[in-house]
Amino acid sequence: MKTDMVIAGVGGQGILSIAAALGSAALDNDLYMKQAETHGMSQRGGDVQSFMRISDKPIYSDLIPAGGADIILSVEPMEALRYLPYLKKGGYVVTNSTPFVNIPDYPEMEELEKTIKELPNYVLIDADKIAEETTGSKRAFNFVMLGAASPFIDVPFEYLEEGIRKIFGRKGEEVVEMNIKALHAGRKFAEENK
């Protein structure tokens, strides 16, 4: 088993929390994992991405080559399109439909959606709305996104739950359960809308 994924978004959207939960899920279950992050301007609403490679065999590089990603998981639609050159043929784009408009010439949402819907394999989800409806808070939208990508990640779903428990355990059971509810809601959406 092997999954190579690009996790993308904008600073403050929980990209690194997704990566931490995935990394914990892999390592705590004797899988190999390599990760590379870019988050230099993240505090100012800049681009944030993480290359995440998970396998049951040793991994020798933390970078994913162009055309090598099984999944692009993006919490922001324009960022999903930025990383399309990394997607392999037959790969999945899983992206939030809620834009983070942080530049004056941000593309029209209709244009972004049209491009995403032309892809052969995608999940376009309003993670903000689902997080609020499911947990009462939009803050859990990043784990709605991880849940929506989970059917395409070659890691047992229970491992993802364990990863969330581990990284959020110190924040209390309420935070853990909110994020796990969000994870389940995203998974349900993806399974119903593949």
mmCIF file of C-alpha atoms in Angstrom:
data_model
loop_
_atom_site.group_PDB
_atom_site.id
_atom_site.type_symbol
_atom_site.label_atom_id
_atom_site.label_comp_id
_atom_site.label_asym_id
_atom_site.label_seq_id
_atom_site.Cartn_x
_atom_site.Cartn_y
_atom_site.Cartn_z
ATOM 1 C CA MET A 1 0.000 0.000 0.000
ATOM 2 C CA LYS A 2 1.139 3.511 -0.791
ATOM 3 C CA THR A 3 -0.539 6.894 -0.922
ATOM 4 C CA ASP A 4 1.161 10.068 -2.090
ATOM 5 C CA MET A 5 -0.820 13.216 -1.444
ATOM 6 C CA VAL A 6 -0.503 16.958 -1.687
ATOM 7 C CA ILE A 7 -2.379 18.762 1.079
ATOM 8 C CA ALA A 8 -2.919 22.387 0.094
ATOM 9 C CA GLY A 9 -4.586 25.551 1.286
ATOM 10 C CA VAL A 10 -3.988 28.938 2.826
ATOM 11 C CA GLY A 11 -2.397 29.786 6.152
ATOM 12 C CA GLY A 12 -4.709 29.242 9.113
ATOM 13 C CA GLN A 13 -6.910 26.632 7.419
ATOM 14 C CA GLY A 14 -5.612 23.634 9.350
ATOM 15 C CA ILE A 15 -3.342 22.057 6.728
ATOM 16 C CA LEU A 16 -0.683 21.230 9.291
ATOM 17 C CA SER A 17 -3.290 19.692 11.626
ATOM 18 C CA ILE A 18 -4.440 17.409 8.807
ATOM 19 C CA ALA A 19 -0.818 16.448 8.137
ATOM 20 C CA ALA A 20 -0.158 15.849 11.849
ATOM 21 C CA ALA A 21 -3.204 13.575 12.196
ATOM 22 C CA LEU A 22 -2.221 11.623 9.066
ATOM 23 C CA GLY A 23 1.394 11.345 10.196
ATOM 24 C CA SER A 24 0.380 10.142 13.638
ATOM 25 C CA ALA A 25 -2.056 7.644 12.114
ATOM 26 C CA ALA A 26 0.718 6.217 9.943
ATOM 27 C CA LEU A 27 3.542 6.092 12.463
ATOM 28 C CA ASP A 28 1.458 4.738 15.336
ATOM 29 C CA ASN A 29 0.398 1.855 13.115
ATOM 30 C CA ASP A 30 3.845 0.841 11.876
ATOM 31 C CA LEU A 31 3.540 2.469 8.469
ATOM 32 C CA TYR A 32 6.281 4.507 6.859
ATOM 33 C CA MET A 33 5.715 8.205 6.372
ATOM 34 C CA LYS A 34 7.635 11.107 4.847
ATOM 35 C CA GLN A 35 6.431 14.672 4.836
ATOM 36 C CA ALA A 36 7.640 17.977 3.407
ATOM 37 C CA GLU A 37 5.931 21.288 4.182
ATOM 38 C CA THR A 38 5.995 24.796 2.819
ATOM 39 C CA HIS A 39 4.421 27.407 5.039
ATOM 40 C CA GLY A 40 6.584 30.506 4.920
ATOM 41 C CA MET A 41 3.831 33.094 4.458
ATOM 42 C CA SER A 42 1.130 31.113 6.212
ATOM 43 C CA GLN A 43 0.477 33.737 8.883
ATOM 44 C CA ARG A 44 -0.412 36.253 6.200
ATOM 45 C CA GLY A 45 -2.890 34.112 4.296
ATOM 46 C CA GLY A 46 -0.235 32.714 1.985
ATOM 47 C CA ASP A 47 -0.018 29.332 0.297
ATOM 48 C CA VAL A 48 0.577 26.338 2.561
ATOM 49 C CA GLN A 49 1.221 22.840 1.289
ATOM 50 C CA SER A 50 2.381 19.556 2.643
ATOM 51 C CA PHE A 51 3.606 16.585 0.650
ATOM 52 C CA MET A 52 2.567 13.454 2.544
ATOM 53 C CA ARG A 53 3.778 10.011 1.547
ATOM 54 C CA ILE A 54 2.509 6.946 3.428
ATOM 55 C CA SER A 55 3.465 3.342 2.670
ATOM 56 C CA ASP A 56 3.899 -0.098 4.176
ATOM 57 C CA LYS A 57 7.404 -0.124 2.628
ATOM 58 C CA PRO A 58 10.314 2.294 3.193
ATOM 59 C CA ILE A 59 10.046 5.671 1.465
ATOM 60 C CA TYR A 60 13.261 7.309 0.334
ATOM 61 C CA SER A 61 12.142 10.819 -0.570
ATOM 62 C CA ASP A 62 9.693 13.230 1.008
ATOM 63 C CA LEU A 63 8.993 14.976 -2.297
ATOM 64 C CA ILE A 64 6.302 13.935 -4.753
ATOM 65 C CA PRO A 65 7.244 14.343 -8.413
ATOM 66 C CA ALA A 66 5.000 16.036 -10.944
ATOM 67 C CA GLY A 67 2.364 13.532 -12.023
ATOM 68 C CA GLY A 68 2.978 11.387 -8.925
ATOM 69 C CA ALA A 69 0.264 12.338 -6.404
ATOM 70 C CA ASP A 70 -2.640 9.965 -5.826
ATOM 71 C CA ILE A 71 -4.630 12.737 -4.143
ATOM 72 C CA ILE A 72 -4.709 16.490 -3.972
ATOM 73 C CA LEU A 73 -6.560 17.379 -0.784
ATOM 74 C CA SER A 74 -7.212 21.098 -0.805
ATOM 75 C CA VAL A 75 -9.140 23.110 1.739
ATOM 76 C CA GLU A 76 -9.434 25.925 -0.809
ATOM 77 C CA PRO A 77 -10.492 25.546 -4.485
ATOM 78 C CA MET A 78 -7.884 27.748 -6.173
ATOM 79 C CA GLU A 79 -5.108 25.948 -4.295
ATOM 80 C CA ALA A 80 -6.419 22.623 -5.630
ATOM 81 C CA LEU A 81 -5.883 23.889 -9.156
ATOM 82 C CA ARG A 82 -2.412 25.250 -8.327
ATOM 83 C CA TYR A 83 -1.222 21.701 -7.570
ATOM 84 C CA LEU A 84 -2.875 19.883 -10.504
ATOM 85 C CA PRO A 85 0.515 19.295 -12.197
ATOM 86 C CA TYR A 86 1.332 16.933 -9.304
ATOM 87 C CA LEU A 87 -1.760 14.750 -9.813
ATOM 88 C CA LYS A 88 -1.219 11.381 -11.452
ATOM 89 C CA LYS A 89 -3.531 10.054 -14.135
ATOM 90 C CA GLY A 90 -6.479 8.485 -12.310
ATOM 91 C CA GLY A 91 -5.760 10.491 -9.136
ATOM 92 C CA TYR A 92 -8.402 12.330 -7.089
ATOM 93 C CA VAL A 93 -8.845 16.005 -6.323
ATOM 94 C CA VAL A 94 -10.751 16.515 -3.086
ATOM 95 C CA THR A 95 -11.443 20.197 -2.482
ATOM 96 C CA ASN A 96 -13.544 22.540 -0.438
ATOM 97 C CA SER A 97 -15.949 24.643 -2.477
ATOM 98 C CA THR A 98 -15.622 27.597 -0.095
ATOM 99 C CA PRO A 99 -13.014 30.042 -1.403
ATOM 100 C CA PHE A 100 -10.559 31.967 0.752
ATOM 101 C CA VAL A 101 -10.454 35.219 -1.194
ATOM 102 C CA ASN A 102 -7.113 36.718 -0.241
ATOM 103 C CA ILE A 103 -6.053 38.425 -3.466
ATOM 104 C CA PRO A 104 -7.769 41.161 -5.486
ATOM 105 C CA ASP A 105 -7.892 39.177 -8.728
ATOM 106 C CA TYR A 106 -9.210 35.949 -7.237
ATOM 107 C CA PRO A 107 -10.935 33.952 -10.014
ATOM 108 C CA GLU A 108 -14.716 33.694 -10.172
ATOM 109 C CA MET A 109 -15.978 30.690 -8.216
ATOM 110 C CA GLU A 110 -18.002 29.518 -11.226
ATOM 111 C CA GLU A 111 -14.768 29.364 -13.255
ATOM 112 C CA LEU A 112 -12.995 27.357 -10.538
ATOM 113 C CA GLU A 113 -15.920 24.937 -10.167
ATOM 114 C CA LYS A 114 -16.122 24.430 -13.927
ATOM 115 C CA THR A 115 -12.427 23.499 -14.078
ATOM 116 C CA ILE A 116 -12.735 21.136 -11.108
ATOM 117 C CA LYS A 117 -15.831 19.462 -12.556
ATOM 118 C CA GLU A 118 -13.975 18.785 -15.807
ATOM 119 C CA LEU A 119 -11.546 16.529 -13.904
ATOM 120 C CA PRO A 120 -12.209 12.784 -14.182
ATOM 121 C CA ASN A 121 -12.037 12.159 -10.397
ATOM 122 C CA TYR A 122 -13.023 14.828 -7.914
ATOM 123 C CA VAL A 123 -14.966 15.494 -4.754
ATOM 124 C CA LEU A 124 -16.166 19.103 -4.426
ATOM 125 C CA ILE A 125 -17.566 19.636 -0.942
ATOM 126 C CA ASP A 126 -18.830 22.605 1.077
ATOM 127 C CA ALA A 127 -16.784 21.585 4.107
ATOM 128 C CA ASP A 128 -17.515 24.802 6.011
ATOM 129 C CA LYS A 129 -21.276 24.209 5.819
ATOM 130 C CA ILE A 130 -20.984 20.500 6.693
ATOM 131 C CA ALA A 131 -18.706 21.259 9.656
ATOM 132 C CA GLU A 132 -21.143 23.826 11.012
ATOM 133 C CA GLU A 133 -24.183 21.560 10.515
ATOM 134 C CA THR A 134 -22.432 18.521 12.021
ATOM 135 C CA THR A 135 -20.395 19.998 14.857
ATOM 136 C CA GLY A 136 -21.817 23.476 15.373
ATOM 137 C CA SER A 137 -18.483 24.985 14.357
ATOM 138 C CA LYS A 138 -16.888 25.811 11.016
ATOM 139 C CA ARG A 139 -13.492 25.336 12.686
ATOM 140 C CA ALA A 140 -13.638 21.579 12.072
ATOM 141 C CA PHE A 141 -13.912 21.981 8.283
ATOM 142 C CA ASN A 142 -10.346 20.752 7.772
ATOM 143 C CA PHE A 143 -11.297 17.356 9.221
ATOM 144 C CA VAL A 144 -14.417 17.279 7.049
ATOM 145 C CA MET A 145 -11.901 17.572 4.214
ATOM 146 C CA LEU A 146 -9.733 14.740 5.548
ATOM 147 C CA GLY A 147 -12.860 12.597 5.868
ATOM 148 C CA ALA A 148 -13.826 13.400 2.268
ATOM 149 C CA ALA A 149 -10.357 12.290 1.101
ATOM 150 C CA SER A 150 -10.270 9.193 3.321
ATOM 151 C CA PRO A 151 -11.886 6.756 0.831
ATOM 152 C CA PHE A 152 -8.914 7.394 -1.474
ATOM 153 C CA ILE A 153 -6.183 7.193 1.186
ATOM 154 C CA ASP A 154 -4.768 3.715 1.575
ATOM 155 C CA VAL A 155 -4.934 3.883 5.391
ATOM 156 C CA PRO A 156 -7.667 2.286 7.518
ATOM 157 C CA PHE A 157 -10.242 4.868 8.638
ATOM 158 C CA GLU A 158 -9.784 3.892 12.302
ATOM 159 C CA TYR A 159 -6.141 4.975 12.056
ATOM 160 C CA LEU A 160 -7.294 8.482 11.100
ATOM 161 C CA GLU A 161 -9.565 8.587 14.142
ATOM 162 C CA GLU A 162 -6.627 7.486 16.318
ATOM 163 C CA GLY A 163 -4.455 10.218 14.789
ATOM 164 C CA ILE A 164 -7.040 12.870 15.665
ATOM 165 C CA ARG A 165 -7.337 11.521 19.221
ATOM 166 C CA LYS A 166 -3.576 11.671 19.644
ATOM 167 C CA ILE A 167 -2.953 15.179 18.351
ATOM 168 C CA PHE A 168 -6.026 16.779 19.972
ATOM 169 C CA GLY A 169 -6.223 14.715 23.176
ATOM 170 C CA ARG A 170 -4.589 17.410 25.272
ATOM 171 C CA LYS A 171 -7.295 19.880 24.184
ATOM 172 C CA GLY A 172 -10.029 17.757 25.735
ATOM 173 C CA GLU A 173 -12.613 15.210 24.695
ATOM 174 C CA GLU A 174 -15.002 17.847 23.313
ATOM 175 C CA VAL A 175 -12.445 18.995 20.717
ATOM 176 C CA VAL A 176 -11.521 15.389 19.867
ATOM 177 C CA GLU A 177 -15.159 14.407 19.328
ATOM 178 C CA MET A 178 -15.899 17.518 17.269
ATOM 179 C CA ASN A 179 -13.060 16.671 14.877
ATOM 180 C CA ILE A 180 -14.009 12.990 14.675
ATOM 181 C CA LYS A 181 -17.632 13.937 13.903
ATOM 182 C CA ALA A 182 -16.314 16.193 11.144
ATOM 183 C CA LEU A 183 -14.134 13.357 9.815
ATOM 184 C CA HIS A 184 -17.162 11.029 9.630
ATOM 185 C CA ALA A 185 -19.327 13.689 7.942
ATOM 186 C CA GLY A 186 -16.711 14.239 5.232
ATOM 187 C CA ARG A 187 -16.345 10.503 4.637
ATOM 188 C CA LYS A 188 -20.118 10.107 4.333
ATOM 189 C CA PHE A 189 -20.308 12.930 1.779
ATOM 190 C CA ALA A 190 -17.494 11.462 -0.344
ATOM 191 C CA GLU A 191 -18.998 7.977 -0.317
ATOM 192 C CA GLU A 192 -22.347 9.358 -1.442
ATOM 193 C CA ASN A 193 -20.876 11.670 -4.107
ATOM 194 C CA LYS A 194 -17.926 9.788 -5.701
#
